[in-house]
PDB file of C-alpha atoms in Angstrom:
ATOM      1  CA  UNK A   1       4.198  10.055   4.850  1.00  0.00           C
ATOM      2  CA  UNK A   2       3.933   6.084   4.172  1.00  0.00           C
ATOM      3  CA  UNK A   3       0.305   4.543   4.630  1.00  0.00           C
ATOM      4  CA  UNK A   4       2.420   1.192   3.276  1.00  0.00           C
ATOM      5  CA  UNK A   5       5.550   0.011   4.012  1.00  0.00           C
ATOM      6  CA  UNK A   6       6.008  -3.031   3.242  1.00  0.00           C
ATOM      7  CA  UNK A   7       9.961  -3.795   3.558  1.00  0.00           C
ATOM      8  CA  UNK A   8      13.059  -6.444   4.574  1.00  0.00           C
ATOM      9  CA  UNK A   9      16.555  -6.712   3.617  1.00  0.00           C
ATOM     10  CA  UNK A  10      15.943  -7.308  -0.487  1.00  0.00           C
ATOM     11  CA  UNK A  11      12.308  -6.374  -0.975  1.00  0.00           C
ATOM     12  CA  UNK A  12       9.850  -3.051  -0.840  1.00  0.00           C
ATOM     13  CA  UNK A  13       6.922  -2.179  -1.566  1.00  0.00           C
ATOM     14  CA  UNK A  14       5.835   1.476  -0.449  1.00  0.00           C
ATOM     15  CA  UNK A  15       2.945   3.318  -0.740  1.00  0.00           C
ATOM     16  CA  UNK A  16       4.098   6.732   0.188  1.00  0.00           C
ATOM     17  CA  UNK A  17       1.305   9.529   0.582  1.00  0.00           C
ATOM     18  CA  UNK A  18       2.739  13.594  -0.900  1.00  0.00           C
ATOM     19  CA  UNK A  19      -0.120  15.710   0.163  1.00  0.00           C
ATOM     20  CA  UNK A  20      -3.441  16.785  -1.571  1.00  0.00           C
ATOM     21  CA  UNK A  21      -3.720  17.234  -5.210  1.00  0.00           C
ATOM     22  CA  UNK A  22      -4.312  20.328  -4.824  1.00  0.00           C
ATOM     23  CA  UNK A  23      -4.001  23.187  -2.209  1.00  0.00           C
ATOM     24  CA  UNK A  24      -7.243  25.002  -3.199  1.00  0.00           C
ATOM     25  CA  UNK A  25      -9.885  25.413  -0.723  1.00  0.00           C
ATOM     26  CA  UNK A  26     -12.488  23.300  -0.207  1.00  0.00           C
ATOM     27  CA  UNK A  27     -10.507  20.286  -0.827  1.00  0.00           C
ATOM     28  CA  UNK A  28     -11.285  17.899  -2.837  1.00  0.00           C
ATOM     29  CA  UNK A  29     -10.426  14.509  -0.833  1.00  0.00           C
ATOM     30  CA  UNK A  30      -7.770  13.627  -3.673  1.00  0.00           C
ATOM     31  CA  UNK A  31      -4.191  12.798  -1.898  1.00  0.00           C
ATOM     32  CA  UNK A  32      -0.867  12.056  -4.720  1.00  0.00           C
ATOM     33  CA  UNK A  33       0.275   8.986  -3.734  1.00  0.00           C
ATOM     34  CA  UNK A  34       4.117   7.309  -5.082  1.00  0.00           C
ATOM     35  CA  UNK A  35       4.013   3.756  -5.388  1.00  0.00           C
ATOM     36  CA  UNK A  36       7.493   2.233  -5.344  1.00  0.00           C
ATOM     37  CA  UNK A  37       8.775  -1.057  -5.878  1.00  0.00           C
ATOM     38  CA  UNK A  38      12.229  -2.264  -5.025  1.00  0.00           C
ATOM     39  CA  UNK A  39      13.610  -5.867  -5.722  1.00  0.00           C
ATOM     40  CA  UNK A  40      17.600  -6.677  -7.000  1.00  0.00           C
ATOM     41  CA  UNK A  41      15.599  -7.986 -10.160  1.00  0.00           C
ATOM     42  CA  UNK A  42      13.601  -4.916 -10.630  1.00  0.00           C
ATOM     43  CA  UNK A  43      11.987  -1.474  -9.577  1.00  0.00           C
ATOM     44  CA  UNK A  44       9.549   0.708 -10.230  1.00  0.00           C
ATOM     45  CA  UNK A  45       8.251   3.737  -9.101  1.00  0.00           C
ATOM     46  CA  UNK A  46       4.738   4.823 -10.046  1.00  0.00           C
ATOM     47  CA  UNK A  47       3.428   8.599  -9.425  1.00  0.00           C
ATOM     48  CA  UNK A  48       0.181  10.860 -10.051  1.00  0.00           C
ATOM     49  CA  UNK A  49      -1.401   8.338  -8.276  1.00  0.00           C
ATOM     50  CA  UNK A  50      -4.682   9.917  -7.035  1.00  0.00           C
ATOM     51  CA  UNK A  51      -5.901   8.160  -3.696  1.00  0.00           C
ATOM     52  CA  UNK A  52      -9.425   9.140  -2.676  1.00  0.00           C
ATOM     53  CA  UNK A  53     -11.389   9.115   0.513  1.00  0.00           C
ATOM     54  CA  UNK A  54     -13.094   5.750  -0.463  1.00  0.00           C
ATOM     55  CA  UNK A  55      -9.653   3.936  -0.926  1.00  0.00           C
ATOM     56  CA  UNK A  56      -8.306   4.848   2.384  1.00  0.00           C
ATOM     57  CA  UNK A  57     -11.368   3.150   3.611  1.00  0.00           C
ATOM     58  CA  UNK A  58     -10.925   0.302   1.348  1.00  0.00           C
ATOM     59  CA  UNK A  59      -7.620   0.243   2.630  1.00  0.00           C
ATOM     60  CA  UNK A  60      -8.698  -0.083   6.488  1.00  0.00           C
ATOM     61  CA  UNK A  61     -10.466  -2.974   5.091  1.00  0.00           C
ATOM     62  CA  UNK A  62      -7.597  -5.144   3.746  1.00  0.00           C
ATOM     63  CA  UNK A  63      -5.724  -4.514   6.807  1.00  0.00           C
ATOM     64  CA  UNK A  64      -8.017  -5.936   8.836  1.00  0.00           C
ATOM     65  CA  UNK A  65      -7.984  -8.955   6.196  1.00  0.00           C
ATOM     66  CA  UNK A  66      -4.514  -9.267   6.262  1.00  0.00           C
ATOM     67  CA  UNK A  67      -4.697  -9.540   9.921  1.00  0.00           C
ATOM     68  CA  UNK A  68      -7.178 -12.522   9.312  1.00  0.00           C
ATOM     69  CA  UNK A  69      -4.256 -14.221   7.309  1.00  0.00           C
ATOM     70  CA  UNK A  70      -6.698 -13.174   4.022  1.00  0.00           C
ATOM     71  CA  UNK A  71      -5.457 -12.259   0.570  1.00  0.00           C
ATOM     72  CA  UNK A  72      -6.397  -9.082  -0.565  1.00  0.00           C
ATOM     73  CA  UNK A  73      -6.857  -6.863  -3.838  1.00  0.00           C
ATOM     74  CA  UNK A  74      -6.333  -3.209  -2.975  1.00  0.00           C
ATOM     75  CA  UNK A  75      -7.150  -0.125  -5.581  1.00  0.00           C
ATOM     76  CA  UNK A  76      -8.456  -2.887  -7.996  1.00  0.00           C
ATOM     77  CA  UNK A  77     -11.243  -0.761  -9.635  1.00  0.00           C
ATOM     78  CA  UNK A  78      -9.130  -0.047 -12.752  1.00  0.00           C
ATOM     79  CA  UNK A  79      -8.419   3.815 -11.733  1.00  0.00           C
ATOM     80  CA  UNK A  80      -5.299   3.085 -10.204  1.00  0.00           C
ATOM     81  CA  UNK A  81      -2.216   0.611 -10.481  1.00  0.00           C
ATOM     82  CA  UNK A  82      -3.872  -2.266  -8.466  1.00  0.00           C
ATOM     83  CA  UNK A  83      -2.102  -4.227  -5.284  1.00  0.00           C
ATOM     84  CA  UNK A  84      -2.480  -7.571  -4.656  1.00  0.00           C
ATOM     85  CA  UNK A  85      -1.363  -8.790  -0.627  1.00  0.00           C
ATOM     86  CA  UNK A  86      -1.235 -12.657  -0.486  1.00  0.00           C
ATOM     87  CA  UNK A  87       0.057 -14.257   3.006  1.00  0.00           C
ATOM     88  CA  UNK A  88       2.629 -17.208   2.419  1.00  0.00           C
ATOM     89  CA  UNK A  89       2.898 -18.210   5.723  1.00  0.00           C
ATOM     90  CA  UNK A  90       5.645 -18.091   8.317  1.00  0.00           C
ATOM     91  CA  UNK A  91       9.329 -17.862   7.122  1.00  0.00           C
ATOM     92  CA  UNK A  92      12.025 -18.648   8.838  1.00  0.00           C
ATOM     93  CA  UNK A  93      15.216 -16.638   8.767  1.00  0.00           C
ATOM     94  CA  UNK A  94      18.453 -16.698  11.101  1.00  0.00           C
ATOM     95  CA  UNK A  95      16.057 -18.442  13.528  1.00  0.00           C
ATOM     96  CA  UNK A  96      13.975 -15.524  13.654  1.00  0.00           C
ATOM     97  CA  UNK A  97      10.093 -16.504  12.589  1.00  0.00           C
ATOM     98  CA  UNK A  98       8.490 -13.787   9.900  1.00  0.00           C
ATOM     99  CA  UNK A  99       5.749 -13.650   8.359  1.00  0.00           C
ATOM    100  CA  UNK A 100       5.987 -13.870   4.008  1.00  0.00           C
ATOM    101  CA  UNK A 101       3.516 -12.105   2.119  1.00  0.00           C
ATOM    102  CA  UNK A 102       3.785 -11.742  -2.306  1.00  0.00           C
ATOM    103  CA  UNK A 103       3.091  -7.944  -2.892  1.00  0.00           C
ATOM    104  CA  UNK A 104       2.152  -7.530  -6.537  1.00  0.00           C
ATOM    105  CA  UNK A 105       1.999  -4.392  -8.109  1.00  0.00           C
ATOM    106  CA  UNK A 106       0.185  -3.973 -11.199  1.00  0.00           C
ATOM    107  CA  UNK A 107      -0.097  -1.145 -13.278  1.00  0.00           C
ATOM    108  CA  UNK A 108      -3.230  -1.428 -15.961  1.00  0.00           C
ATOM    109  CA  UNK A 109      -3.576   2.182 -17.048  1.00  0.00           C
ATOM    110  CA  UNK A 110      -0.144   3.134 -17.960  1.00  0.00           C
ATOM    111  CA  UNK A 111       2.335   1.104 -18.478  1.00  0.00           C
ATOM    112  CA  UNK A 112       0.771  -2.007 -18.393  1.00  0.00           C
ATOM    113  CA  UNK A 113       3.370  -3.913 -16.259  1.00  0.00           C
ATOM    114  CA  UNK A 114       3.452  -5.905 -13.224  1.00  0.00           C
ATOM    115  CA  UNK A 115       5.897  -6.531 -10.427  1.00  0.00           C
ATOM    116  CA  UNK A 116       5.788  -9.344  -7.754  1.00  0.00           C
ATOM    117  CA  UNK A 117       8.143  -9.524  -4.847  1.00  0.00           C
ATOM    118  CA  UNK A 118       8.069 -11.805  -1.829  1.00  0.00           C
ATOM    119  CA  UNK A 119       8.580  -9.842   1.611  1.00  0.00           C
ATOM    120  CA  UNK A 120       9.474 -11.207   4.899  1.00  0.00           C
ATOM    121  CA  UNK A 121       7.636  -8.574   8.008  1.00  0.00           C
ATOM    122  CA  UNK A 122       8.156  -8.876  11.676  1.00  0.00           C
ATOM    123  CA  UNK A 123       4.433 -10.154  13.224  1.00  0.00           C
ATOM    124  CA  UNK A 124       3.527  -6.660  14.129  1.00  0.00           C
ATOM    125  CA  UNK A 125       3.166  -5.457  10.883  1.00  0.00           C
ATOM    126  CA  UNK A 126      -0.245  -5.229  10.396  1.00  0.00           C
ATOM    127  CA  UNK A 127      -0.387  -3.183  13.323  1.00  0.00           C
ATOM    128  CA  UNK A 128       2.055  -1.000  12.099  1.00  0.00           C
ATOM    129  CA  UNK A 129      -0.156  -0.749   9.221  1.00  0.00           C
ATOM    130  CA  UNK A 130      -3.024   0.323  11.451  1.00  0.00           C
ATOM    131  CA  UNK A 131      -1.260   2.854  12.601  1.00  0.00           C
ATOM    132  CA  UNK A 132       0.248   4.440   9.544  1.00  0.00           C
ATOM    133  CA  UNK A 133      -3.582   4.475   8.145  1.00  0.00           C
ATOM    134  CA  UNK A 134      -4.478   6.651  11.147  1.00  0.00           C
ATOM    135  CA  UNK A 135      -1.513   9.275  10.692  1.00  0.00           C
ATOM    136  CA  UNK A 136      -2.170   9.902   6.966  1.00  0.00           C
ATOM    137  CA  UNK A 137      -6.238  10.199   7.914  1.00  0.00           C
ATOM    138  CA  UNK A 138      -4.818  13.048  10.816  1.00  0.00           C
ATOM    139  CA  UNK A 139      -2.673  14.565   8.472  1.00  0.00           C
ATOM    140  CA  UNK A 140      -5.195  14.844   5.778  1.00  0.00           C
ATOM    141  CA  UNK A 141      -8.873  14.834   7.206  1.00  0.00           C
ATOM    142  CA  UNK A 142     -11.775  14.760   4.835  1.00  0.00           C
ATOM    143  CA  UNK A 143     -15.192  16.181   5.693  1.00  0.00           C
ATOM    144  CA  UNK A 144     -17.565  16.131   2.743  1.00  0.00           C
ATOM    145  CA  UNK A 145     -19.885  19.198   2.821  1.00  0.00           C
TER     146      UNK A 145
END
């Protein structure tokens, strides 16, 4: 299930969510995430990505940032490859008015690399983002005991 998909005709960034870490009961709150990044320069595809209860949240957050027209730094608290959102304003393409946004990916733990692609999303994208958030939070609720 994506909780990000951020995608046109040459670039992608997706955050894609697996399922819990674990299927032992009571769960832990710890969804594997795959971060992929597509480009014709490069790609990348990131996994054992652990995504907790407090980075969903922190997620919710940026969205409503990005909806602002704000920058945001996502997963930035040096557990997990971080993501960087910047707007770049509208971008116009076959007449058609998109929005541009740089989507950098970088990974600190591991393998110490970055990525960067520019994206080009229809304007209802943060709401599509909205929406994704609220299917992977049904799919996976988390009740701490």
């Amino acid at each position: 299930m994506d909780l990000i998909r951020l995608a046109d005709e040459e670039n992608s960034v997706v955050v894609q969510v697996t399922g819990p870490t674990t299927e032992a009961l009571p769960w832990d709150g710890c969804l594997d995430i795959d971060i992929m990044v597509a480009s014709e320069f490069a790609k990348g595809h990131l996994t054992e990505v652990c995504l907790l209860p407090e980075d969903l949240d922190d997620w919710a957050e940026a969205v409503e940032l990005l909806a602002e027209g704000q920058p945001v730094h996502w997963m930035d608290d040096g557990r997990n490859p971080e993501i960087r959102i910047t707007p770049k304003g509208p971008y116009i393409s076959r007449g058609e008015v998109l929005n541009a946004i740089e989507v950098m990916v970088r990974d600190t733990r591991v393998s110490l690399t970055s990525v960067c692609v520019l994206v080009r999303l229809p304007a209802d994208w943060v709401d599509a983002h909205r929406v994704q958030l609220a299917q992977v939070r049904a799919a996976w609720p988390f009740e701490q005991n």
